Amino acid sequence: MGRAPCCDKASVKRGPWSPQEDATLTAFINKHGTGGNWIALPRKAGLNRCGKSCRLRWLNYLRPDIKHGGFTQEEDNVICSLYSTIGSRWAVIASQLPGRTDNDVKNHWNTKLKKKFNLFSDPPIPTAVITDPPPCSAASNSLKLHDQEHNINININTNFMFSGPPPFELKHNFEPQYQFPMLNQNNKNPVPELSTSSSSISLPIDQNHLQFSGNGDGSDDAEILQSYYHGIYDQYPYEDQLMEGFDVSNYMGL
DNA sequence: AATGTACTCAACCGCGTCATT
DNA sequence: TAATGACGCGGTTGAGTACAT
């Protein structure tokens, strides 16, 4: 036998709250408080609503200290940071954001942040081996990588000539704390590093600036980099930060 | 302008926890 | 100690809106 319902759903109003109902609930709570009993509150206040519905309406919308409007970058950072630590404990996360409710945080996460977070949290491809063509081919405009662990093919379209000795491995060294640059709270640059076992390609990345230096003997290392990410993620994860301040002057030319 | 699709967010649902009896 | 009931939480839904075709 299940638990008894908290109210008779057939006899109480459900759905969106009217301005009149909001005013009634607000006036009652301002005058009497919640009384520590939400179940009894609607009857006392003269509202034909379930107590749980009243509680939710007050806590998530009517409370005077609720902050409405978009989330700031700083708030996003807090949410992502805490989520990576404690998971979907929205009430705990919301407690760190004055004026935000767990429902707000949860909605914001589900609609905006989740995709972004998942993008950066996907396990980096640990090892990619250039399989075709052999890496010594001159003026190749197509490199095909194969991620052996995840059985993913990565296509890089570029015009560079590679001079590393085959077989040539690319390795990610992304530490968990660097998988989502926005997590950085001290403005210290997270530095994901992509390196190879012989010829080196390193990618110091920070929030606003990306400097790429490689010795792939390439004509356009930046394009390689972007293509690489497009191949893996369908999009370049730092797209909106990259185009400004993207410095490729440091790469070693032909 | 009409229709379809994607997105947002308020509200609901059901379960776990805790206080009370 | 067990039963009961209210609260609080996370997951989910669906109406309304924005955007794309």
CSV table of N, CA and C (backbone and C1' of nucleotides) in Angstrom, one decimal, chain A residues 3 14-15 17 49 52-53 56-57 103 107 111-112, chain B residues 6-18:
chain,number,residue,atom,x,y,z
A,3,ARG,N,1.8,5.4,0.0
A,3,ARG,CA,1.6,6.4,1.0
A,3,ARG,C,0.4,7.3,0.6
A,14,ARG,N,-4.5,23.2,-9.9
A,14,ARG,CA,-3.1,22.8,-10.3
A,14,ARG,C,-2.8,23.7,-11.4
A,15,GLY,N,-1.5,23.6,-11.9
A,15,GLY,CA,-1.1,24.4,-13.0
A,15,GLY,C,-0.6,25.8,-12.6
A,17,TRP,N,0.2,29.6,-11.5
A,17,TRP,CA,-0.4,30.4,-10.5
A,17,TRP,C,-0.8,31.8,-11.1
A,49,ARG,N,-5.1,25.3,-3.0
A,49,ARG,CA,-3.8,24.7,-3.6
A,49,ARG,C,-3.3,23.6,-2.7
A,52,LYS,N,2.2,21.5,-1.0
A,52,LYS,CA,3.5,21.4,-1.7
A,52,LYS,C,3.6,22.4,-2.8
A,53,SER,N,2.5,22.6,-3.4
A,53,SER,CA,2.5,23.6,-4.5
A,53,SER,C,2.8,25.0,-4.0
A,56,LEU,N,6.5,25.3,-3.1
A,56,LEU,CA,7.3,25.4,-4.3
A,56,LEU,C,7.2,26.8,-4.8
A,57,ARG,N,6.0,27.3,-4.9
A,57,ARG,CA,5.8,28.6,-5.5
A,57,ARG,C,6.5,29.7,-4.7
A,103,ASN,N,15.9,24.8,-8.1
A,103,ASN,CA,15.2,24.6,-9.4
A,103,ASN,C,15.8,25.4,-10.5
A,107,ASN,N,17.5,23.9,-13.8
A,107,ASN,CA,17.1,24.2,-15.1
A,107,ASN,C,18.2,24.8,-15.9
A,111,THR,N,19.6,23.1,-19.4
A,111,THR,CA,19.4,23.8,-20.7
A,111,THR,C,20.7,24.4,-21.2
A,112,LYS,N,21.6,24.8,-20.4
A,112,LYS,CA,22.7,25.6,-20.9
A,112,LYS,C,24.1,24.9,-20.7
B,6,DA,P,14.3,19.4,-33.5
B,6,DA,O5',14.7,20.7,-32.5
B,6,DA,C5',15.2,21.9,-33.1
B,6,DA,C4',15.5,22.9,-32.1
B,6,DA,C3',16.1,22.3,-30.8
B,6,DA,O3',17.1,23.2,-30.3
B,6,DA,C1',14.0,23.5,-30.3
B,7,DC,P,17.9,22.9,-29.0
B,7,DC,O5',17.2,24.0,-28.0
B,7,DC,C5',17.1,25.3,-28.4
B,7,DC,C4',16.3,26.1,-27.3
B,7,DC,C3',16.8,25.8,-25.9
B,7,DC,O3',17.1,27.1,-25.3
B,7,DC,C1',14.4,25.7,-26.1
B,8,DT,P,17.8,27.1,-23.9
B,8,DT,O5',16.5,27.6,-23.0
B,8,DT,C5',15.8,28.8,-23.4
B,8,DT,C4',14.6,29.0,-22.5
B,8,DT,C3',15.0,28.8,-21.0
B,8,DT,O3',14.5,30.0,-20.3
B,8,DT,C1',13.1,27.5,-21.5
B,9,DC,P,15.0,30.3,-18.9
B,9,DC,O5',13.8,29.8,-18.0
B,9,DC,C5',12.5,30.3,-18.2
B,9,DC,C4',11.5,29.5,-17.5
B,9,DC,C3',11.9,29.2,-16.0
B,9,DC,O3',10.7,29.2,-15.2
B,9,DC,C1',11.4,27.2,-17.1
B,10,DA,P,10.7,30.1,-13.9
B,10,DA,O5',9.2,29.9,-13.4
B,10,DA,C5',8.2,30.2,-14.3
B,10,DA,C4',7.1,29.1,-14.2
B,10,DA,C3',6.7,28.8,-12.8
B,10,DA,O3',5.3,28.6,-12.8
B,10,DA,C1',7.5,26.8,-13.8
B,11,DA,P,4.5,28.4,-11.4
B,11,DA,O5',4.2,26.8,-11.4
B,11,DA,C5',3.5,26.2,-12.4
B,11,DA,C4',3.6,24.7,-12.3
B,11,DA,C3',3.3,24.2,-10.9
B,11,DA,O3',2.1,23.4,-11.0
B,11,DA,C1',5.3,23.1,-11.9
B,12,DC,P,1.5,22.6,-9.8
B,12,DC,O5',2.0,21.1,-10.1
B,12,DC,C5',1.8,20.6,-11.4
B,12,DC,C4',2.4,19.2,-11.5
B,12,DC,C3',2.1,18.3,-10.3
B,12,DC,O3',1.6,17.1,-10.8
B,12,DC,C1',4.5,18.4,-10.7
B,13,DC,P,1.1,15.9,-9.9
B,13,DC,O5',2.3,14.9,-9.8
B,13,DC,C5',2.9,14.5,-11.0
B,13,DC,C4',4.0,13.5,-10.7
B,13,DC,C3',3.7,12.6,-9.5
B,13,DC,O3',3.9,11.2,-9.9
B,13,DC,C1',5.8,13.7,-9.1
B,14,DG,P,3.3,10.0,-9.0
B,14,DG,O5',4.7,9.5,-8.3
B,14,DG,C5',5.8,9.3,-9.0
B,14,DG,C4',7.0,9.1,-8.1
B,14,DG,C3',6.8,8.3,-6.9
B,14,DG,O3',7.9,7.5,-6.7
B,14,DG,C1',7.6,10.3,-6.2
B,15,DC,P,7.8,6.1,-5.8
B,15,DC,O5',9.2,6.3,-5.0
B,15,DC,C5',10.4,6.7,-5.7
B,15,DC,C4',11.3,7.4,-4.7
B,15,DC,C3',11.4,6.7,-3.4
B,15,DC,O3',12.8,6.5,-3.1
B,15,DC,C1',11.0,9.0,-3.1
B,16,DG,P,13.2,5.5,-2.0
B,16,DG,O5',14.1,6.5,-1.1
B,16,DG,C5',15.1,7.3,-1.7
B,16,DG,C4',15.6,8.3,-0.7
B,16,DG,C3',15.9,7.8,0.7
B,16,DG,O3',17.1,8.3,1.2
B,16,DG,C1',14.3,9.4,0.9
B,17,DT,P,17.7,8.0,2.6
B,17,DT,O5',17.2,9.1,3.6
B,17,DT,C5',17.5,10.5,3.1
B,17,DT,C4',16.9,11.5,4.2
B,17,DT,C3',17.2,11.1,5.6
B,17,DT,O3',17.8,12.2,6.3
B,17,DT,C1',14.9,11.5,5.3
B,18,DC,P,18.4,12.0,7.7
B,18,DC,O5',17.3,12.7,8.7
B,18,DC,C5',16.8,14.0,8.3
B,18,DC,C4',15.6,14.3,9.1
B,18,DC,C3',15.7,13.9,10.6
B,18,DC,O3',15.3,15.0,11.4
B,18,DC,C1',13.7,13.0,9.7
